[in-house]
Amino acid sequence: MGNSALKAHLETAQKTGVFQLTGKGLTEFPEDLQKLTSNLRTIDLSNNKIELLPPLIGKFSFLKSLVLNNNKLTALPEELCKLKKLETLHLNGNHLRQLPAAFGQLLALKTLSLSGNQLRTVPTQLCGLRHLDVVDLSKNQIQNVPDTVGELQAIELNLNQNQISQISVQISHCPRLKVLRLEENCLELGMLPQSILSDSQISLLAVEGNLFEIKKLRELEGYDKYMERFTATKKKFA
């Protein structure tokens, strides 16, 4: 990637507010981007080999979308949490084990994708984010879903392809949660809180590929209540 090519990309980004440079084998975040801290609304550096996100990321105060799928990130800087306008954060296919402590300061965040990382738990920092719509934590190493999940504001939570064997009953208290994906985990039927069926907002529960047969789910108390919500939602979107 020559300097002239990067320069051309920077000039385009200055006009459009979008900097996209994917699949170029970049090993680091382009320092020259800091000339555009007030221009950029979108940065997409997917499919590169970036190992570190520098602290200067915190200076992009107008950034709405940051996409770093399929890089080599092992951690995120605290400065990322200064991005008060950030609505979309995609970090699929990295090596992240945890989120920065101040992650709950990303108050505008709507979509968070962390599929294919090395998280072992549902990050508690997500619970303060009031505008979250979709949280994708699929393909991690999560083993249990803690009590704090009851404060999660998301509409959709994707926990497919983890190692979950325990789920807090608090999940049925999530005020906005409509879609809960738990496919291909290690759940026994007895470990699925029945209140998800009988007493929650959840209208789509995906639990294929666990340690029980799906038809057994239909025998649980509250299943008919769940089906009422499921059918009502389907009608709405039909």
PDB file of C-alpha atoms in Angstrom, residues 66-182:
ATOM      1  CA  LEU A  66     -16.283   1.709  13.405  1.00  0.00           C
ATOM      2  CA  VAL A  67     -15.754  -1.613  11.635  1.00  0.00           C
ATOM      3  CA  LEU A  68     -12.670  -3.726  12.380  1.00  0.00           C
ATOM      4  CA  ASN A  69     -13.837  -7.245  11.553  1.00  0.00           C
ATOM      5  CA  ASN A  70     -11.193  -9.926  11.030  1.00  0.00           C
ATOM      6  CA  ASN A  71      -8.125  -8.246  12.441  1.00  0.00           C
ATOM      7  CA  LYS A  72      -5.799  -9.346  15.253  1.00  0.00           C
ATOM      8  CA  LEU A  73      -6.970  -7.144  18.106  1.00  0.00           C
ATOM      9  CA  THR A  74      -6.422  -8.627  21.567  1.00  0.00           C
ATOM     10  CA  ALA A  75      -7.597  -5.574  23.542  1.00  0.00           C
ATOM     11  CA  LEU A  76      -9.287  -2.209  23.048  1.00  0.00           C
ATOM     12  CA  PRO A  77      -7.982   1.094  24.420  1.00  0.00           C
ATOM     13  CA  GLU A  78      -9.983   2.956  27.083  1.00  0.00           C
ATOM     14  CA  GLU A  79      -9.909   5.972  24.732  1.00  0.00           C
ATOM     15  CA  LEU A  80     -12.380   4.182  22.456  1.00  0.00           C
ATOM     16  CA  CYS A  81     -14.993   4.865  25.136  1.00  0.00           C
ATOM     17  CA  LYS A  82     -14.821   8.607  24.426  1.00  0.00           C
ATOM     18  CA  LEU A  83     -16.714   8.189  21.144  1.00  0.00           C
ATOM     19  CA  LYS A  84     -19.994   9.687  22.306  1.00  0.00           C
ATOM     20  CA  LYS A  85     -21.629   9.506  18.855  1.00  0.00           C
ATOM     21  CA  LEU A  86     -20.624   5.935  18.013  1.00  0.00           C
ATOM     22  CA  GLU A  87     -23.696   3.918  16.991  1.00  0.00           C
ATOM     23  CA  THR A  88     -22.188   0.872  15.284  1.00  0.00           C
ATOM     24  CA  LEU A  89     -19.186  -1.149  16.419  1.00  0.00           C
ATOM     25  CA  HIS A  90     -18.232  -4.328  14.553  1.00  0.00           C
ATOM     26  CA  LEU A  91     -15.286  -6.318  15.930  1.00  0.00           C
ATOM     27  CA  ASN A  92     -16.069  -9.835  14.689  1.00  0.00           C
ATOM     28  CA  GLY A  93     -13.208 -12.276  14.239  1.00  0.00           C
ATOM     29  CA  ASN A  94     -10.611 -10.759  16.554  1.00  0.00           C
ATOM     30  CA  HIS A  95      -8.954 -12.094  19.742  1.00  0.00           C
ATOM     31  CA  LEU A  96     -10.716  -9.961  22.348  1.00  0.00           C
ATOM     32  CA  ARG A  97     -11.090 -11.397  25.845  1.00  0.00           C
ATOM     33  CA  GLN A  98     -12.792  -8.408  27.469  1.00  0.00           C
ATOM     34  CA  LEU A  99     -14.056  -4.885  26.910  1.00  0.00           C
ATOM     35  CA  PRO A 100     -12.591  -1.698  28.414  1.00  0.00           C
ATOM     36  CA  ALA A 101     -13.926  -0.808  31.876  1.00  0.00           C
ATOM     37  CA  ALA A 102     -15.448   2.453  30.586  1.00  0.00           C
ATOM     38  CA  PHE A 103     -17.269   0.773  27.677  1.00  0.00           C
ATOM     39  CA  GLY A 104     -20.593   1.780  29.243  1.00  0.00           C
ATOM     40  CA  GLN A 105     -19.811   5.394  28.252  1.00  0.00           C
ATOM     41  CA  LEU A 106     -20.585   4.645  24.593  1.00  0.00           C
ATOM     42  CA  LEU A 107     -24.081   5.939  25.179  1.00  0.00           C
ATOM     43  CA  ALA A 108     -25.157   6.209  21.521  1.00  0.00           C
ATOM     44  CA  LEU A 109     -24.283   2.592  20.710  1.00  0.00           C
ATOM     45  CA  LYS A 110     -27.050   0.692  18.887  1.00  0.00           C
ATOM     46  CA  THR A 111     -25.298  -2.272  17.269  1.00  0.00           C
ATOM     47  CA  LEU A 112     -22.433  -4.222  18.801  1.00  0.00           C
ATOM     48  CA  SER A 113     -20.935  -7.238  17.040  1.00  0.00           C
ATOM     49  CA  LEU A 114     -18.299  -9.309  18.825  1.00  0.00           C
ATOM     50  CA  SER A 115     -18.817 -12.657  17.121  1.00  0.00           C
ATOM     51  CA  GLY A 116     -15.785 -14.936  16.944  1.00  0.00           C
ATOM     52  CA  ASN A 117     -13.724 -13.532  19.814  1.00  0.00           C
ATOM     53  CA  GLN A 118     -12.558 -15.056  23.115  1.00  0.00           C
ATOM     54  CA  LEU A 119     -15.030 -13.584  25.579  1.00  0.00           C
ATOM     55  CA  ARG A 120     -15.813 -15.840  28.531  1.00  0.00           C
ATOM     56  CA  THR A 121     -18.748 -13.897  29.910  1.00  0.00           C
ATOM     57  CA  VAL A 122     -21.445 -11.424  28.883  1.00  0.00           C
ATOM     58  CA  PRO A 123     -19.711  -8.084  29.578  1.00  0.00           C
ATOM     59  CA  THR A 124     -21.464  -6.229  32.422  1.00  0.00           C
ATOM     60  CA  GLN A 125     -20.506  -2.906  30.794  1.00  0.00           C
ATOM     61  CA  LEU A 126     -23.276  -3.476  28.219  1.00  0.00           C
ATOM     62  CA  CYS A 127     -26.000  -3.074  30.827  1.00  0.00           C
ATOM     63  CA  GLY A 128     -25.787   0.714  30.990  1.00  0.00           C
ATOM     64  CA  LEU A 129     -26.257   1.206  27.262  1.00  0.00           C
ATOM     65  CA  ARG A 130     -29.820   2.411  26.801  1.00  0.00           C
ATOM     66  CA  HIS A 131     -29.999   2.479  23.000  1.00  0.00           C
ATOM     67  CA  LEU A 132     -28.629  -0.959  22.227  1.00  0.00           C
ATOM     68  CA  ASP A 133     -30.678  -2.813  19.635  1.00  0.00           C
ATOM     69  CA  VAL A 134     -28.528  -5.766  18.642  1.00  0.00           C
ATOM     70  CA  VAL A 135     -25.737  -7.470  20.560  1.00  0.00           C
ATOM     71  CA  ASP A 136     -23.940 -10.330  18.802  1.00  0.00           C
ATOM     72  CA  LEU A 137     -21.746 -12.420  21.131  1.00  0.00           C
ATOM     73  CA  SER A 138     -21.924 -15.613  19.076  1.00  0.00           C
ATOM     74  CA  LYS A 139     -18.894 -17.889  18.604  1.00  0.00           C
ATOM     75  CA  ASN A 140     -17.148 -16.935  21.854  1.00  0.00           C
ATOM     76  CA  GLN A 141     -16.301 -19.018  24.948  1.00  0.00           C
ATOM     77  CA  ILE A 142     -19.136 -17.853  27.180  1.00  0.00           C
ATOM     78  CA  GLN A 143     -20.138 -20.490  29.737  1.00  0.00           C
ATOM     79  CA  ASN A 144     -22.814 -18.770  31.760  1.00  0.00           C
ATOM     80  CA  VAL A 145     -25.114 -15.762  31.558  1.00  0.00           C
ATOM     81  CA  PRO A 146     -24.889 -13.769  34.836  1.00  0.00           C
ATOM     82  CA  ASP A 147     -27.593 -11.966  36.864  1.00  0.00           C
ATOM     83  CA  THR A 148     -26.519  -8.562  35.529  1.00  0.00           C
ATOM     84  CA  VAL A 149     -28.026  -9.547  32.146  1.00  0.00           C
ATOM     85  CA  GLY A 150     -31.434  -8.512  33.523  1.00  0.00           C
ATOM     86  CA  GLU A 151     -30.435  -4.876  33.003  1.00  0.00           C
ATOM     87  CA  LEU A 152     -29.510  -5.327  29.346  1.00  0.00           C
ATOM     88  CA  GLN A 153     -31.556  -3.010  27.119  1.00  0.00           C
ATOM     89  CA  ALA A 154     -30.981  -4.832  23.823  1.00  0.00           C
ATOM     90  CA  ILE A 155     -33.809  -5.979  21.568  1.00  0.00           C
ATOM     91  CA  GLU A 156     -31.798  -8.902  20.170  1.00  0.00           C
ATOM     92  CA  LEU A 157     -29.105 -10.925  21.947  1.00  0.00           C
ATOM     93  CA  ASN A 158     -27.209 -13.526  19.943  1.00  0.00           C
ATOM     94  CA  LEU A 159     -25.351 -16.115  22.050  1.00  0.00           C
ATOM     95  CA  ASN A 160     -25.205 -18.890  19.435  1.00  0.00           C
ATOM     96  CA  GLN A 161     -22.207 -21.241  19.387  1.00  0.00           C
ATOM     97  CA  ASN A 162     -20.858 -20.637  22.880  1.00  0.00           C
ATOM     98  CA  GLN A 163     -20.477 -23.111  25.770  1.00  0.00           C
ATOM     99  CA  ILE A 164     -23.391 -21.866  27.843  1.00  0.00           C
ATOM    100  CA  SER A 165     -24.716 -24.328  30.406  1.00  0.00           C
ATOM    101  CA  GLN A 166     -26.256 -21.825  32.842  1.00  0.00           C
ATOM    102  CA  ILE A 167     -28.520 -18.820  32.335  1.00  0.00           C
ATOM    103  CA  SER A 168     -29.658 -16.447  35.051  1.00  0.00           C
ATOM    104  CA  VAL A 169     -33.415 -16.263  35.492  1.00  0.00           C
ATOM    105  CA  GLN A 170     -32.894 -12.470  35.383  1.00  0.00           C
ATOM    106  CA  ILE A 171     -32.767 -12.675  31.593  1.00  0.00           C
ATOM    107  CA  SER A 172     -36.556 -12.745  31.579  1.00  0.00           C
ATOM    108  CA  HIS A 173     -36.530  -9.243  33.136  1.00  0.00           C
ATOM    109  CA  CYS A 174     -34.797  -7.604  30.158  1.00  0.00           C
ATOM    110  CA  PRO A 175     -37.197  -4.763  29.363  1.00  0.00           C
ATOM    111  CA  ARG A 176     -36.789  -4.745  25.562  1.00  0.00           C
ATOM    112  CA  LEU A 177     -35.459  -8.200  24.731  1.00  0.00           C
ATOM    113  CA  LYS A 178     -37.506  -9.750  21.923  1.00  0.00           C
ATOM    114  CA  VAL A 179     -35.036 -12.107  20.240  1.00  0.00           C
ATOM    115  CA  LEU A 180     -32.807 -14.500  22.186  1.00  0.00           C
ATOM    116  CA  ARG A 181     -30.516 -16.813  20.232  1.00  0.00           C
ATOM    117  CA  LEU A 182     -28.944 -19.698  22.135  1.00  0.00           C
TER     118      LEU A 182
END
